[in-house]
């Protein structure tokens, strides 16, 4: 059985190169990581090794479904459905969009998506509708806006060192990421590098994650205190006169004001804010300063808070202060998505097709569907949605409000899905979607610099239709005649390859994609940074990063979090990913009490639990704050420290006694450019049963 080349489509910075073997009937035999790919290096996560369980699952949607009866008329308050022919489903979708567009105007239609697949056709292609017809355009903000803003503030472009330089480093700091769970191949390289060279792994997190378990040194800090920690370290470094003055002079805008900003964070203040001891801060700062060959891997996790952008910026000042960028095995990275900046990609996003309508923030879906004027940008209500690749009833903030919005009788919702997710359950129309091995698509790597194609390997199941084709169909129905909407995904990708002189689709598949790595000097910014003045900016122009910058300081600083303003709720909740699922994907098969499945659980430190009245190791608790309530099992765990409570993983609603994790998350957008601040939660709780 010959392995076929493919790519993992999931929302993970690794975008692993896969080898897939199929049985004669098209079902999956095995999925393995490609050993010949330098980053994947044969290592993939367990979820994807077992992808067969999800992709060949009897519960996959293969027929279209139409709502029957009133909204919410099923026993659990969701909708009831009947199966219909795919032709009828497509006709309903077209007619509804046409009719609503005529009656309420283009901006009453809101195509909505996220990153259930990272393929450029299947993920981004839905924006073509907004640009071609002036429909409301979704602003993607679930994940990367704070990080992009925080990184760009200093660098001007989302680039950094090649993670594989870890083999040349003396230390790697994993700061606010949990790669042992969220980016397995990176962790595998770090562990291999440690075996080969003895590189020291240092972790900074707010709980004892699986990655922290592996690190040689682990600093557990108060949520959101990363900016303070970076400033405290810089304070100590300046006090010792360890900064690289020549580098600062040549490559950065460091000045007297920078010193003043840093002077605000002496050891005692930093210790109080972070929860570390002065001795720990001195050790961390000393180890960092004395090892120029230190790679700082900043994660997404630390950015998911109001202070996220400013904290990432403050951290990113560290290697600049010390000139670590000049050394192989030194520097930092967050995302490496800037590698693809030079490519013409408008055929995927559709920006060349015309002007889109108002931009509506995806993270505010709860407010938008419930008629919030500000969230609607002063315009009329959303009357119809097409949803692809996302499950907002599980992943957005305030899921009770999202549900309530979907239950509006005057809203038409079509959910294009592989499974009957909690979101699909509230649809008027559900259209079955293909999975990555059933359509062609092209993928970049957020965590490295590869571009690769995953070709269609088998025919769609049942009536499944691919995202690209569904968007094409709807556009044609609404009157589009451009070639863009007549090309198959393969032809569309070929069009992209032609415009960028990248050869033929088949050759690109055969050679397993290609690298867009930049030369060493560029990865280390030795030819300058990506601002007009070519300098690294200790003093960022936040207005270049987003509209909501008024409260941000033009200096490295430690911003207050949203949770800090919620004085009546004394504890912090952080809700990071879980090994057995990817956001809500896989939760259909991993959530439950059967063998090998898991249930949501809150980890609480012993001291806090006992102070709150735990009698044994576990209890049923109700967490609450100004946003909502959540009742679930809590266990005493050494993972959780101090006043920080942890709930790993996105679970379906039925797994909770009451509410849903994300009901505790605010919709307050993060400065400067919006974003879902999932780890910035203040709570109180009471013990219901122990
Ligand atoms: N198995 C699995 N893998 C995944 C995902 C998944 O759901 N499951 N999700 C995927 C997606 S969409 C993404 S974006 C990436 C995200 O991957 P990561 O970059 O790892 O981001 P998070 O998992 O949100 O958080 C990482 C760590 O940051 C910590 N953290 C939270 N707040 C703070 C803080 O204030 N300071 C510091 N220093 N640390 C903090 C969390 O405790 C967590 O351990 O992972 C991807 N990979
Ligand atoms: N509590 C909590 N909330 C979170 C997070 C967290 O860690 N904890 N993480 C946040 C982050 S970082 C992110 S990025 C978001 C992610 O949120 P989402 O982007 O909504 O990710 P998923 O929950 O994995 O849902 C993706 C859906 O896409 C579907 N899908 C996959 N491929 C295709 C396809 O080809 N076509 C169609 N039509 N559908 C497809 C899958 O079946 C799945 O239901 O969640 C955010 N919310
Ligand atoms: S590690 Fe990430 S990219 Fe690799 S197979 Fe797993 S989910 Fe996919
Ligand atoms: Mo994400």
mmCIF file with all atom_site columns, C-alpha atoms in Angstrom, residues 155-312:
data_model
loop_
_atom_site.group_PDB
_atom_site.id
_atom_site.type_symbol
_atom_site.label_atom_id
_atom_site.label_alt_id
_atom_site.label_comp_id
_atom_site.label_asym_id
_atom_site.label_entity_id
_atom_site.label_seq_id
_atom_site.pdbx_PDB_ins_code
_atom_site.Cartn_x
_atom_site.Cartn_y
_atom_site.Cartn_z
_atom_site.occupancy
_atom_site.B_iso_or_equiv
_atom_site.pdbx_formal_charge
_atom_site.auth_seq_id
_atom_site.auth_comp_id
_atom_site.auth_asym_id
_atom_site.auth_atom_id
_atom_site.pdbx_PDB_model_num
ATOM 1   C CA . UNK A 1 155 ? 9.315  44.126 14.599 1.00 0.00 ? 155 UNK A CA 1
ATOM 2   C CA . UNK A 1 156 ? 7.019  45.453 11.876 1.00 0.00 ? 156 UNK A CA 1
ATOM 3   C CA . UNK A 1 157 ? 6.529  41.955 10.491 1.00 0.00 ? 157 UNK A CA 1
ATOM 4   C CA . UNK A 1 158 ? 5.566  38.553 11.880 1.00 0.00 ? 158 UNK A CA 1
ATOM 5   C CA . UNK A 1 159 ? 8.917  36.812 11.448 1.00 0.00 ? 159 UNK A CA 1
ATOM 6   C CA . UNK A 1 160 ? 11.576 35.430 13.742 1.00 0.00 ? 160 UNK A CA 1
ATOM 7   C CA . UNK A 1 161 ? 14.235 32.758 14.118 1.00 0.00 ? 161 UNK A CA 1
ATOM 8   C CA . UNK A 1 162 ? 13.815 29.308 12.667 1.00 0.00 ? 162 UNK A CA 1
ATOM 9   C CA . UNK A 1 163 ? 12.720 27.032 15.539 1.00 0.00 ? 163 UNK A CA 1
ATOM 10  C CA . UNK A 1 164 ? 15.171 24.411 14.241 1.00 0.00 ? 164 UNK A CA 1
ATOM 11  C CA . UNK A 1 165 ? 17.975 26.678 15.432 1.00 0.00 ? 165 UNK A CA 1
ATOM 12  C CA . UNK A 1 166 ? 17.199 25.089 18.810 1.00 0.00 ? 166 UNK A CA 1
ATOM 13  C CA . UNK A 1 167 ? 19.925 22.600 17.876 1.00 0.00 ? 167 UNK A CA 1
ATOM 14  C CA . UNK A 1 168 ? 22.382 25.532 18.002 1.00 0.00 ? 168 UNK A CA 1
ATOM 15  C CA . UNK A 1 169 ? 21.003 27.121 21.178 1.00 0.00 ? 169 UNK A CA 1
ATOM 16  C CA . UNK A 1 170 ? 22.144 26.878 24.786 1.00 0.00 ? 170 UNK A CA 1
ATOM 17  C CA . UNK A 1 171 ? 18.688 27.653 26.183 1.00 0.00 ? 171 UNK A CA 1
ATOM 18  C CA . UNK A 1 172 ? 15.131 27.725 24.883 1.00 0.00 ? 172 UNK A CA 1
ATOM 19  C CA . UNK A 1 173 ? 12.500 29.631 26.831 1.00 0.00 ? 173 UNK A CA 1
ATOM 20  C CA . UNK A 1 174 ? 8.966  28.416 26.199 1.00 0.00 ? 174 UNK A CA 1
ATOM 21  C CA . UNK A 1 175 ? 6.960  31.392 27.372 1.00 0.00 ? 175 UNK A CA 1
ATOM 22  C CA . UNK A 1 176 ? 3.165  31.073 27.395 1.00 0.00 ? 176 UNK A CA 1
ATOM 23  C CA . UNK A 1 177 ? 2.946  28.058 25.131 1.00 0.00 ? 177 UNK A CA 1
ATOM 24  C CA . UNK A 1 178 ? 2.235  24.411 25.821 1.00 0.00 ? 178 UNK A CA 1
ATOM 25  C CA . UNK A 1 179 ? 3.797  22.693 22.801 1.00 0.00 ? 179 UNK A CA 1
ATOM 26  C CA . UNK A 1 180 ? 3.717  19.255 24.416 1.00 0.00 ? 180 UNK A CA 1
ATOM 27  C CA . UNK A 1 181 ? -0.034 19.588 23.831 1.00 0.00 ? 181 UNK A CA 1
ATOM 28  C CA . UNK A 1 182 ? -0.432 22.224 21.135 1.00 0.00 ? 182 UNK A CA 1
ATOM 29  C CA . UNK A 1 183 ? 2.549  21.811 18.787 1.00 0.00 ? 183 UNK A CA 1
ATOM 30  C CA . UNK A 1 184 ? 3.935  18.308 19.204 1.00 0.00 ? 184 UNK A CA 1
ATOM 31  C CA . UNK A 1 185 ? 6.657  18.347 16.501 1.00 0.00 ? 185 UNK A CA 1
ATOM 32  C CA . UNK A 1 186 ? 8.212  21.484 18.020 1.00 0.00 ? 186 UNK A CA 1
ATOM 33  C CA . UNK A 1 187 ? 8.373  19.815 21.425 1.00 0.00 ? 187 UNK A CA 1
ATOM 34  C CA . UNK A 1 188 ? 9.869  16.707 19.824 1.00 0.00 ? 188 UNK A CA 1
ATOM 35  C CA . UNK A 1 189 ? 12.664 18.842 18.318 1.00 0.00 ? 189 UNK A CA 1
ATOM 36  C CA . UNK A 1 190 ? 13.302 20.553 21.645 1.00 0.00 ? 190 UNK A CA 1
ATOM 37  C CA . UNK A 1 191 ? 13.576 17.234 23.452 1.00 0.00 ? 191 UNK A CA 1
ATOM 38  C CA . UNK A 1 192 ? 15.838 15.833 20.724 1.00 0.00 ? 192 UNK A CA 1
ATOM 39  C CA . UNK A 1 193 ? 18.020 18.950 20.875 1.00 0.00 ? 193 UNK A CA 1
ATOM 40  C CA . UNK A 1 194 ? 18.315 18.536 24.627 1.00 0.00 ? 194 UNK A CA 1
ATOM 41  C CA . UNK A 1 195 ? 19.418 14.929 24.170 1.00 0.00 ? 195 UNK A CA 1
ATOM 42  C CA . UNK A 1 196 ? 21.981 15.939 21.516 1.00 0.00 ? 196 UNK A CA 1
ATOM 43  C CA . UNK A 1 197 ? 23.378 19.206 22.883 1.00 0.00 ? 197 UNK A CA 1
ATOM 44  C CA . UNK A 1 198 ? 22.148 19.567 26.441 1.00 0.00 ? 198 UNK A CA 1
ATOM 45  C CA . UNK A 1 199 ? 20.179 22.741 25.608 1.00 0.00 ? 199 UNK A CA 1
ATOM 46  C CA . UNK A 1 200 ? 18.300 23.872 28.696 1.00 0.00 ? 200 UNK A CA 1
ATOM 47  C CA . UNK A 1 201 ? 14.504 24.188 28.449 1.00 0.00 ? 201 UNK A CA 1
ATOM 48  C CA . UNK A 1 202 ? 12.877 26.889 30.574 1.00 0.00 ? 202 UNK A CA 1
ATOM 49  C CA . UNK A 1 203 ? 9.108  27.313 30.828 1.00 0.00 ? 203 UNK A CA 1
ATOM 50  C CA . UNK A 1 204 ? 6.991  30.306 31.862 1.00 0.00 ? 204 UNK A CA 1
ATOM 51  C CA . UNK A 1 205 ? 3.315  29.567 32.393 1.00 0.00 ? 205 UNK A CA 1
ATOM 52  C CA . UNK A 1 206 ? 0.478  30.124 34.811 1.00 0.00 ? 206 UNK A CA 1
ATOM 53  C CA . UNK A 1 207 ? 0.068  26.442 35.663 1.00 0.00 ? 207 UNK A CA 1
ATOM 54  C CA . UNK A 1 208 ? 2.017  23.214 35.689 1.00 0.00 ? 208 UNK A CA 1
ATOM 55  C CA . UNK A 1 209 ? 1.244  22.201 32.094 1.00 0.00 ? 209 UNK A CA 1
ATOM 56  C CA . UNK A 1 210 ? 2.605  19.081 30.384 1.00 0.00 ? 210 UNK A CA 1
ATOM 57  C CA . UNK A 1 211 ? 5.315  21.279 28.865 1.00 0.00 ? 211 UNK A CA 1
ATOM 58  C CA . UNK A 1 212 ? 6.274  22.673 32.248 1.00 0.00 ? 212 UNK A CA 1
ATOM 59  C CA . UNK A 1 213 ? 6.628  19.068 33.459 1.00 0.00 ? 213 UNK A CA 1
ATOM 60  C CA . UNK A 1 214 ? 9.259  18.494 30.773 1.00 0.00 ? 214 UNK A CA 1
ATOM 61  C CA . UNK A 1 215 ? 11.192 21.753 31.207 1.00 0.00 ? 215 UNK A CA 1
ATOM 62  C CA . UNK A 1 216 ? 14.399 21.864 33.222 1.00 0.00 ? 216 UNK A CA 1
ATOM 63  C CA . UNK A 1 217 ? 13.207 25.006 34.949 1.00 0.00 ? 217 UNK A CA 1
ATOM 64  C CA . UNK A 1 218 ? 9.634  26.188 35.304 1.00 0.00 ? 218 UNK A CA 1
ATOM 65  C CA . UNK A 1 219 ? 8.452  29.648 36.358 1.00 0.00 ? 219 UNK A CA 1
ATOM 66  C CA . UNK A 1 220 ? 4.792  29.769 37.299 1.00 0.00 ? 220 UNK A CA 1
ATOM 67  C CA . UNK A 1 221 ? 3.544  33.333 37.363 1.00 0.00 ? 221 UNK A CA 1
ATOM 68  C CA . UNK A 1 222 ? 0.270  35.142 38.035 1.00 0.00 ? 222 UNK A CA 1
ATOM 69  C CA . UNK A 1 223 ? -1.873 35.298 34.879 1.00 0.00 ? 223 UNK A CA 1
ATOM 70  C CA . UNK A 1 224 ? -1.124 38.378 32.814 1.00 0.00 ? 224 UNK A CA 1
ATOM 71  C CA . UNK A 1 225 ? 2.049  39.343 34.672 1.00 0.00 ? 225 UNK A CA 1
ATOM 72  C CA . UNK A 1 226 ? 4.351  38.579 31.717 1.00 0.00 ? 226 UNK A CA 1
ATOM 73  C CA . UNK A 1 227 ? 4.888  42.239 30.866 1.00 0.00 ? 227 UNK A CA 1
ATOM 74  C CA . UNK A 1 228 ? 5.892  42.919 34.456 1.00 0.00 ? 228 UNK A CA 1
ATOM 75  C CA . UNK A 1 229 ? 8.267  39.947 34.430 1.00 0.00 ? 229 UNK A CA 1
ATOM 76  C CA . UNK A 1 230 ? 9.938  41.070 31.202 1.00 0.00 ? 230 UNK A CA 1
ATOM 77  C CA . UNK A 1 231 ? 10.298 44.602 32.580 1.00 0.00 ? 231 UNK A CA 1
ATOM 78  C CA . UNK A 1 232 ? 11.652 43.323 35.893 1.00 0.00 ? 232 UNK A CA 1
ATOM 79  C CA . UNK A 1 233 ? 14.227 41.242 34.026 1.00 0.00 ? 233 UNK A CA 1
ATOM 80  C CA . UNK A 1 234 ? 15.199 44.251 31.916 1.00 0.00 ? 234 UNK A CA 1
ATOM 81  C CA . UNK A 1 235 ? 15.474 46.313 35.081 1.00 0.00 ? 235 UNK A CA 1
ATOM 82  C CA . UNK A 1 236 ? 17.955 43.864 36.547 1.00 0.00 ? 236 UNK A CA 1
ATOM 83  C CA . UNK A 1 237 ? 19.864 43.605 33.256 1.00 0.00 ? 237 UNK A CA 1
ATOM 84  C CA . UNK A 1 238 ? 20.246 47.394 33.022 1.00 0.00 ? 238 UNK A CA 1
ATOM 85  C CA . UNK A 1 239 ? 21.260 47.590 36.672 1.00 0.00 ? 239 UNK A CA 1
ATOM 86  C CA . UNK A 1 240 ? 24.085 45.148 35.921 1.00 0.00 ? 240 UNK A CA 1
ATOM 87  C CA . UNK A 1 241 ? 24.931 47.084 32.756 1.00 0.00 ? 241 UNK A CA 1
ATOM 88  C CA . UNK A 1 242 ? 24.587 43.890 30.714 1.00 0.00 ? 242 UNK A CA 1
ATOM 89  C CA . UNK A 1 243 ? 22.693 45.468 27.804 1.00 0.00 ? 243 UNK A CA 1
ATOM 90  C CA . UNK A 1 244 ? 24.399 45.538 24.395 1.00 0.00 ? 244 UNK A CA 1
ATOM 91  C CA . UNK A 1 245 ? 24.832 49.279 23.875 1.00 0.00 ? 245 UNK A CA 1
ATOM 92  C CA . UNK A 1 246 ? 26.307 48.973 20.385 1.00 0.00 ? 246 UNK A CA 1
ATOM 93  C CA . UNK A 1 247 ? 23.378 46.839 19.242 1.00 0.00 ? 247 UNK A CA 1
ATOM 94  C CA . UNK A 1 248 ? 20.828 49.128 20.866 1.00 0.00 ? 248 UNK A CA 1
ATOM 95  C CA . UNK A 1 249 ? 22.391 52.111 19.130 1.00 0.00 ? 249 UNK A CA 1
ATOM 96  C CA . UNK A 1 250 ? 22.536 50.530 15.690 1.00 0.00 ? 250 UNK A CA 1
ATOM 97  C CA . UNK A 1 251 ? 19.330 48.492 15.594 1.00 0.00 ? 251 UNK A CA 1
ATOM 98  C CA . UNK A 1 252 ? 16.768 49.975 18.000 1.00 0.00 ? 252 UNK A CA 1
ATOM 99  C CA . UNK A 1 253 ? 15.031 53.158 19.178 1.00 0.00 ? 253 UNK A CA 1
ATOM 100 C CA . UNK A 1 254 ? 16.168 52.550 22.788 1.00 0.00 ? 254 UNK A CA 1
ATOM 101 C CA . UNK A 1 255 ? 16.543 55.889 24.603 1.00 0.00 ? 255 UNK A CA 1
ATOM 102 C CA . UNK A 1 256 ? 16.268 57.558 27.980 1.00 0.00 ? 256 UNK A CA 1
ATOM 103 C CA . UNK A 1 257 ? 12.495 57.092 27.987 1.00 0.00 ? 257 UNK A CA 1
ATOM 104 C CA . UNK A 1 258 ? 12.980 53.347 27.635 1.00 0.00 ? 258 UNK A CA 1
ATOM 105 C CA . UNK A 1 259 ? 15.143 53.405 30.731 1.00 0.00 ? 259 UNK A CA 1
ATOM 106 C CA . UNK A 1 260 ? 12.465 55.315 32.608 1.00 0.00 ? 260 UNK A CA 1
ATOM 107 C CA . UNK A 1 261 ? 9.781  52.810 31.596 1.00 0.00 ? 261 UNK A CA 1
ATOM 108 C CA . UNK A 1 262 ? 11.968 49.939 32.765 1.00 0.00 ? 262 UNK A CA 1
ATOM 109 C CA . UNK A 1 263 ? 12.898 51.693 35.980 1.00 0.00 ? 263 UNK A CA 1
ATOM 110 C CA . UNK A 1 264 ? 9.268  51.376 37.078 1.00 0.00 ? 264 UNK A CA 1
ATOM 111 C CA . UNK A 1 265 ? 9.807  47.658 37.658 1.00 0.00 ? 265 UNK A CA 1
ATOM 112 C CA . UNK A 1 266 ? 12.362 47.037 40.391 1.00 0.00 ? 266 UNK A CA 1
ATOM 113 C CA . UNK A 1 267 ? 12.653 43.540 41.804 1.00 0.00 ? 267 UNK A CA 1
ATOM 114 C CA . UNK A 1 268 ? 10.218 43.949 44.713 1.00 0.00 ? 268 UNK A CA 1
ATOM 115 C CA . UNK A 1 269 ? 7.432  45.270 42.521 1.00 0.00 ? 269 UNK A CA 1
ATOM 116 C CA . UNK A 1 270 ? 8.058  42.597 39.882 1.00 0.00 ? 270 UNK A CA 1
ATOM 117 C CA . UNK A 1 271 ? 8.030  39.897 42.549 1.00 0.00 ? 271 UNK A CA 1
ATOM 118 C CA . UNK A 1 272 ? 4.742  41.136 43.977 1.00 0.00 ? 272 UNK A CA 1
ATOM 119 C CA . UNK A 1 273 ? 3.099  41.280 40.557 1.00 0.00 ? 273 UNK A CA 1
ATOM 120 C CA . UNK A 1 274 ? 4.391  37.961 39.182 1.00 0.00 ? 274 UNK A CA 1
ATOM 121 C CA . UNK A 1 275 ? 4.357  35.857 42.343 1.00 0.00 ? 275 UNK A CA 1
ATOM 122 C CA . UNK A 1 276 ? 8.016  34.880 41.774 1.00 0.00 ? 276 UNK A CA 1
ATOM 123 C CA . UNK A 1 277 ? 10.662 35.543 44.413 1.00 0.00 ? 277 UNK A CA 1
ATOM 124 C CA . UNK A 1 278 ? 13.342 38.171 43.828 1.00 0.00 ? 278 UNK A CA 1
ATOM 125 C CA . UNK A 1 279 ? 15.897 35.347 43.717 1.00 0.00 ? 279 UNK A CA 1
ATOM 126 C CA . UNK A 1 280 ? 13.948 33.612 40.934 1.00 0.00 ? 280 UNK A CA 1
ATOM 127 C CA . UNK A 1 281 ? 13.762 36.804 38.892 1.00 0.00 ? 281 UNK A CA 1
ATOM 128 C CA . UNK A 1 282 ? 17.492 37.405 39.310 1.00 0.00 ? 282 UNK A CA 1
ATOM 129 C CA . UNK A 1 283 ? 18.289 33.833 38.275 1.00 0.00 ? 283 UNK A CA 1
ATOM 130 C CA . UNK A 1 284 ? 16.028 33.981 35.238 1.00 0.00 ? 284 UNK A CA 1
ATOM 131 C CA . UNK A 1 285 ? 17.386 37.380 34.141 1.00 0.00 ? 285 UNK A CA 1
ATOM 132 C CA . UNK A 1 286 ? 20.983 36.268 34.701 1.00 0.00 ? 286 UNK A CA 1
ATOM 133 C CA . UNK A 1 287 ? 20.589 33.002 32.784 1.00 0.00 ? 287 UNK A CA 1
ATOM 134 C CA . UNK A 1 288 ? 18.951 34.914 29.972 1.00 0.00 ? 288 UNK A CA 1
ATOM 135 C CA . UNK A 1 289 ? 21.473 37.715 29.801 1.00 0.00 ? 289 UNK A CA 1
ATOM 136 C CA . UNK A 1 290 ? 24.512 35.471 30.047 1.00 0.00 ? 290 UNK A CA 1
ATOM 137 C CA . UNK A 1 291 ? 23.427 33.118 27.279 1.00 0.00 ? 291 UNK A CA 1
ATOM 138 C CA . UNK A 1 292 ? 23.143 35.042 24.010 1.00 0.00 ? 292 UNK A CA 1
ATOM 139 C CA . UNK A 1 293 ? 22.299 31.737 22.358 1.00 0.00 ? 293 UNK A CA 1
ATOM 140 C CA . UNK A 1 294 ? 18.847 31.688 23.903 1.00 0.00 ? 294 UNK A CA 1
ATOM 141 C CA . UNK A 1 295 ? 15.759 31.245 21.753 1.00 0.00 ? 295 UNK A CA 1
ATOM 142 C CA . UNK A 1 296 ? 12.639 32.716 23.225 1.00 0.00 ? 296 UNK A CA 1
ATOM 143 C CA . UNK A 1 297 ? 9.522  30.914 21.985 1.00 0.00 ? 297 UNK A CA 1
ATOM 144 C CA . UNK A 1 298 ? 6.574  33.144 22.869 1.00 0.00 ? 298 UNK A CA 1
ATOM 145 C CA . UNK A 1 299 ? 3.241  31.350 22.694 1.00 0.00 ? 299 UNK A CA 1
ATOM 146 C CA . UNK A 1 300 ? -0.283 32.326 21.779 1.00 0.00 ? 300 UNK A CA 1
ATOM 147 C CA . UNK A 1 301 ? -1.490 31.625 25.327 1.00 0.00 ? 301 UNK A CA 1
ATOM 148 C CA . UNK A 1 302 ? 0.096  34.634 26.961 1.00 0.00 ? 302 UNK A CA 1
ATOM 149 C CA . UNK A 1 303 ? -1.571 36.954 24.431 1.00 0.00 ? 303 UNK A CA 1
ATOM 150 C CA . UNK A 1 304 ? -5.162 35.883 25.116 1.00 0.00 ? 304 UNK A CA 1
ATOM 151 C CA . UNK A 1 305 ? -5.879 38.716 27.502 1.00 0.00 ? 305 UNK A CA 1
ATOM 152 C CA . UNK A 1 306 ? -6.411 42.440 27.517 1.00 0.00 ? 306 UNK A CA 1
ATOM 153 C CA . UNK A 1 307 ? -2.712 42.907 28.201 1.00 0.00 ? 307 UNK A CA 1
ATOM 154 C CA . UNK A 1 308 ? -1.793 40.365 25.515 1.00 0.00 ? 308 UNK A CA 1
ATOM 155 C CA . UNK A 1 309 ? -0.416 42.693 22.848 1.00 0.00 ? 309 UNK A CA 1
ATOM 156 C CA . UNK A 1 310 ? 1.497  44.905 25.267 1.00 0.00 ? 310 UNK A CA 1
ATOM 157 C CA . UNK A 1 311 ? 2.853  41.901 27.197 1.00 0.00 ? 311 UNK A CA 1
ATOM 158 C CA . UNK A 1 312 ? 4.110  40.216 24.031 1.00 0.00 ? 312 UNK A CA 1
#
